[in-house]
XYZ file of C-alpha atoms in Angstrom:
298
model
C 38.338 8.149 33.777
C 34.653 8.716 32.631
C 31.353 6.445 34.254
C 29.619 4.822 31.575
C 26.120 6.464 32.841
C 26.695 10.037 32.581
C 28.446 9.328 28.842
C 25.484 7.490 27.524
C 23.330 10.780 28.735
C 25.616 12.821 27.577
C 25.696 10.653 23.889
C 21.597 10.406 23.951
C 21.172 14.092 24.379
C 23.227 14.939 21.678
C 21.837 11.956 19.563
C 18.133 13.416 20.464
C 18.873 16.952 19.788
C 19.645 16.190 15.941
C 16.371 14.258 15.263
C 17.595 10.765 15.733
C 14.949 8.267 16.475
C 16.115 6.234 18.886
C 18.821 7.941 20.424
C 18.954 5.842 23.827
C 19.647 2.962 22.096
C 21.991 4.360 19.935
C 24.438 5.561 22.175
C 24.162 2.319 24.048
C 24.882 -0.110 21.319
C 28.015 2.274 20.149
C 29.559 2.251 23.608
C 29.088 -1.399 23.933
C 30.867 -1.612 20.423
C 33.483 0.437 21.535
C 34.278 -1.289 25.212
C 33.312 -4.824 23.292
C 30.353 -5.753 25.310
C 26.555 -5.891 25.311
C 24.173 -3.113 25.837
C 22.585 -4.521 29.099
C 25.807 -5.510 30.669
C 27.472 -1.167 30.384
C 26.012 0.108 34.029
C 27.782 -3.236 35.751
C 31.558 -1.901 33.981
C 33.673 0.698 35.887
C 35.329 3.709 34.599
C 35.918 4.503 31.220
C 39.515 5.129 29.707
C 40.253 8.070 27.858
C 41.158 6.475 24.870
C 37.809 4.697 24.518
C 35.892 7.803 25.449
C 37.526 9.281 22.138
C 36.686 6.348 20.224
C 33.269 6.442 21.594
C 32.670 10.335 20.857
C 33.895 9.898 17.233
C 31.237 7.099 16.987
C 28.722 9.596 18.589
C 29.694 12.310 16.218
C 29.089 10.250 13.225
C 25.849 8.982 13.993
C 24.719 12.953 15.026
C 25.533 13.489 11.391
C 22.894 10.888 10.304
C 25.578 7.779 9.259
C 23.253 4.817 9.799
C 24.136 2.809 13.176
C 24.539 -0.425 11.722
C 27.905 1.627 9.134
C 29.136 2.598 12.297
C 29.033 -1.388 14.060
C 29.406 -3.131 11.097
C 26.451 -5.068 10.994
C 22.622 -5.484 11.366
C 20.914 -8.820 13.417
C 17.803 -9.736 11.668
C 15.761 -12.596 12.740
C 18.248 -15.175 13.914
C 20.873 -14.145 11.589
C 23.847 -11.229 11.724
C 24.848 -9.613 8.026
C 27.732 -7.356 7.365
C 26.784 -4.143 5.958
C 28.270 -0.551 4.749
C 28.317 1.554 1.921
C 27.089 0.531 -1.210
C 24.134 -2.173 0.298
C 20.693 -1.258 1.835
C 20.531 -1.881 5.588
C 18.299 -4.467 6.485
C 15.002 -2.633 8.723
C 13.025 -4.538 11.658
C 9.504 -4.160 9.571
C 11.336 -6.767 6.625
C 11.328 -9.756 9.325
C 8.160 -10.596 9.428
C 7.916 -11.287 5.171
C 11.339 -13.029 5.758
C 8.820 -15.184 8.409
C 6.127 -15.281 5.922
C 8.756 -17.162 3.277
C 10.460 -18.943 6.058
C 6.618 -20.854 7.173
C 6.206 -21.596 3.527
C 9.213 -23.223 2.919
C 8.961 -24.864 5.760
C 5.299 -26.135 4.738
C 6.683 -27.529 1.562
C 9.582 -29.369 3.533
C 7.125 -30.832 5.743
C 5.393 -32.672 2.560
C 8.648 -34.337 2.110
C 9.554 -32.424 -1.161
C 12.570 -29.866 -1.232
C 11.648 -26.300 -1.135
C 13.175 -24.239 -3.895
C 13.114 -20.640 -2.487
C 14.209 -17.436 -5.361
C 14.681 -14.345 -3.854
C 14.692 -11.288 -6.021
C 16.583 -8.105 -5.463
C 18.388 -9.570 -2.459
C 20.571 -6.481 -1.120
C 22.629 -7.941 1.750
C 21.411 -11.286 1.406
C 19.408 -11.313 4.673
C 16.521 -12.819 3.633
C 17.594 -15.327 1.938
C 20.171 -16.216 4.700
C 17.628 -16.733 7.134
C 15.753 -18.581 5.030
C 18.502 -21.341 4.931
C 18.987 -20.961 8.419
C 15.650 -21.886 9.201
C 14.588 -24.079 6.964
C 18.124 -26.226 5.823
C 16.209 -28.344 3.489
C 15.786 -25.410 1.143
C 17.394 -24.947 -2.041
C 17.725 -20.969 -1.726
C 18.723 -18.803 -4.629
C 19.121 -15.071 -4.813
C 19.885 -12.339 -7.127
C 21.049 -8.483 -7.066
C 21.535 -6.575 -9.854
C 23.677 -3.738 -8.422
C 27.347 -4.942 -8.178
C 28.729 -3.112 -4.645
C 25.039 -4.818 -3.247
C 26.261 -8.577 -4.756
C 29.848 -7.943 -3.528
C 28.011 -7.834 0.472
C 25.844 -10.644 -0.293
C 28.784 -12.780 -1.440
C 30.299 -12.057 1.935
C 27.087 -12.231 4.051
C 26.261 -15.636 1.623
C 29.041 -17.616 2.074
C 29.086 -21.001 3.067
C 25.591 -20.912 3.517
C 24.676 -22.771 0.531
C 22.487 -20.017 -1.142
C 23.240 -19.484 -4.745
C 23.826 -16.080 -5.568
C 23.967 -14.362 -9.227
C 24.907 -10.909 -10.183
C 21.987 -10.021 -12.137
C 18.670 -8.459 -13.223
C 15.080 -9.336 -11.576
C 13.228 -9.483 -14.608
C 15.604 -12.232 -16.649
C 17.053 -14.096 -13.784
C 16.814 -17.960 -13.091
C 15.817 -19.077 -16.878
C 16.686 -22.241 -15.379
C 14.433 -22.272 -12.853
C 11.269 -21.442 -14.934
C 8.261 -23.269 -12.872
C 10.082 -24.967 -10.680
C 9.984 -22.106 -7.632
C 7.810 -22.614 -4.511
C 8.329 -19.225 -2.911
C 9.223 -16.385 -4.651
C 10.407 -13.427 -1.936
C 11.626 -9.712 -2.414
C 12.185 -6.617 -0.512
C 12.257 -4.009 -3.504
C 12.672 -1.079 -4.263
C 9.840 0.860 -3.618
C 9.511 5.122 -2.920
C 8.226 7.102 -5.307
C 11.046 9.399 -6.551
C 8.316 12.113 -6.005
C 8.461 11.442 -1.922
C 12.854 11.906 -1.845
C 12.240 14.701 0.307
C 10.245 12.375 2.895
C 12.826 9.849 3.001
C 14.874 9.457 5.862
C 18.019 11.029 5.852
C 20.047 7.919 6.871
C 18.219 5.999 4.173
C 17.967 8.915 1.584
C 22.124 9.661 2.186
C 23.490 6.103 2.433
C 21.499 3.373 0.906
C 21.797 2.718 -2.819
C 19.135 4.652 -4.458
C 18.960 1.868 -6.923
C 17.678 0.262 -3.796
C 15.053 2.092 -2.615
C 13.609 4.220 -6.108
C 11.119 2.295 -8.318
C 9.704 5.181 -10.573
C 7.098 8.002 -10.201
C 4.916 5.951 -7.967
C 7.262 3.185 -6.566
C 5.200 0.171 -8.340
C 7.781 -0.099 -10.958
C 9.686 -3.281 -9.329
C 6.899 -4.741 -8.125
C 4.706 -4.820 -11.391
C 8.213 -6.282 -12.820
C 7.870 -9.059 -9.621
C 4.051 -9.691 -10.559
C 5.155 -10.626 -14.126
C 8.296 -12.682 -13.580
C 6.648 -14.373 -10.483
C 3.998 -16.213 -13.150
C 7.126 -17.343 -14.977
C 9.368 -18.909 -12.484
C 6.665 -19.621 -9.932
C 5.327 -23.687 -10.275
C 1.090 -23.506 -9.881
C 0.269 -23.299 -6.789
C 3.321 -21.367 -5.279
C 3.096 -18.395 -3.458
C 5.197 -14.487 -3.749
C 5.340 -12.392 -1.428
C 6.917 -8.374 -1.861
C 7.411 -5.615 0.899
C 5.778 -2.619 -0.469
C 5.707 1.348 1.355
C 3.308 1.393 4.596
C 1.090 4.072 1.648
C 1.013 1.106 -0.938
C -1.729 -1.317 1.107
C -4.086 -1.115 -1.589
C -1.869 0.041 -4.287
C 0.689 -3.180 -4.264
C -2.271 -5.515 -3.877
C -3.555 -3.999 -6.997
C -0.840 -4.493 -9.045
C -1.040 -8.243 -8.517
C -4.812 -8.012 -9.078
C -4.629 -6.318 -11.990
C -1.982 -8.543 -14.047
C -4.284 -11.664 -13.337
C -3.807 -15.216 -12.860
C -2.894 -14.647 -8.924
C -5.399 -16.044 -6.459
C -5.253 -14.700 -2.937
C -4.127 -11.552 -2.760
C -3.681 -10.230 0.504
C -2.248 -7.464 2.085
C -0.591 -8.237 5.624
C 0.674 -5.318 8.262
C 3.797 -4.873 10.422
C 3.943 -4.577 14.019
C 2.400 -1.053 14.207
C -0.224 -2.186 12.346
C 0.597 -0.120 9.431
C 0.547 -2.188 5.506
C 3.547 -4.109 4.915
C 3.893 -6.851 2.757
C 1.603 -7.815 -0.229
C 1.185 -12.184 -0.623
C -0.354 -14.239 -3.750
C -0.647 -17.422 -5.118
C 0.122 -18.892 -8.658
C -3.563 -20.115 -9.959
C -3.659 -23.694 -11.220
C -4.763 -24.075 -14.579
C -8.330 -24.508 -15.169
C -8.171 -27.280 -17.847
C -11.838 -26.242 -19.133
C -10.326 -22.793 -19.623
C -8.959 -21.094 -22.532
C -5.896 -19.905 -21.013
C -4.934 -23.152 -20.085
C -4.645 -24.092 -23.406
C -0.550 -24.812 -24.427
C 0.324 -24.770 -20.726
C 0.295 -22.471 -18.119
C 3.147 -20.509 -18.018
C 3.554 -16.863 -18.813
């Protein structure tokens, strides 16, 4: 029979040794998996049966080895929801709640008018976004699309009976039906540079798609595809907002800039106050203008 606190040491030092970032937490949330419990409640348990201590050093092993934490539990708490994740769908990181809060206030701004949100997000991975989105705000009409088909097959799971509609399908053509008609328009995409794979981390680099994380040489591709198609499905006046890499503050903003017809563009940071996610809003049409001529949409 093992004690739980000179295991979790044991587990940390091996976890630290191999470069892992948080390796106390770590080996606490895989021995709480393992014995079924929480984190804070392993110092109040008594010894440890050998059978479990195997389990739990398998566990440890596979997480030295860089297999992402949430593979090894089987799923990944974001905001106020739990998603199932694995192999074959991007694993949902900390820094991507607050532009899931971002789209949750707006829709819930739009709700509070009396109207009924309608809420698109593109490339949605898991589904976590948009699943806390109808969480939070259950007057929303949430839709969501992923391109890559192991990606859909999780957000089908981590979607159902939610009421989000999900399609299997491709950013730039998706929701013909819902042309002008969106409120907020949301995405986490892809975004490294394939130039920077050696910078990636190797949990990330090894294990998420790569169609989830590469958007050409500079890692704008997606998002100049998201500043396009938002003019298109976004009514005037709505708002988009895209997570872009901590080096892309002024970069992402640009884009948006650049393609015209967005008004406030704004850059907002995470937590550690590094660049994060990149907001605008669909101009109204300026009926003395030119472009405003035939309508207004893209």
């Amino acid at each position: 029979m093992t004690e739980p606190r000179p295991l979790l040491r044991a587990a940390a030092d091996r976890l630290r040794a191999v470069g892992v970032a948080s390796p106390e937490y770590d080996a606490g949330e895989l021995l709480a998996h393992v014995l079924g419990t929480t984190r804070g409640q392993l110092l109040l348990l008594g010894d440890i049966g050998p059978e479990q201590v195997r389990r739990y050093d398998g566990l440890v092993a596979r997480r030295a080895a860089r297999e992402p934490l949430q593979h090894l539990l089987g799923a990944a708490w974001f905001r106020h929801v739990e998603v199932a994740v694995g192999p074959g769908v991007f694993v949902p990181r900390p820094e991507t709640e607050l532009l899931a809060g971002w789209a949750v206030d707006q829709a819930a701004a739009v709700a509070a008018t009396g109207r009924t949100p309608v809420v698109v997000d593109l490339c949605t991975g898991s589904g976590v976004i948009a699943k806390s989105i109808a969480h939070e705000v259950p007057a929303a009409r949430v839709h969501a699309v992923e391109l890559d088909p192991p990606a859909h097959a999780w957000a089908e799971r981590n979607l159902a009976g939610t009421g989000v509609e999900l399609r299997l399908g491709d950013l730039a053509t998706a929701f013909e039906d819902l042309v002008g008609e969106v409120d907020v328009l949301v995405s986490n995409p892809p975004y490294v540079p394939l130039e920077a794979w050696e910078s990636v981390a190797v949990e990330a680099r090894d294990h998420d798609p790569h169609l989830a994380l590469f958007s050409g040489d500079d890692g704008l591709d997606a998002i100049r595809v998201i500043a396009r198609r938002g003019l298109v499905l976004l009514k005037p006046g709505g708002v988009v907002g895209v997570e872009h890499a901590d080096a892309q503050g002024e970069s992402a903003p640009a884009v948006f800039s650049a393609v015209g017809r967005w008004a406030e563009v704004r850059d907002h940071r995470d937590l550690a106050g590094r660049p994060r996610f990149v907001t605008a809003r669909r101009a109204h049409p300026d009926p003395e203008s030119p472009a405003s001529v035939g309508g207004w949409d893209a």
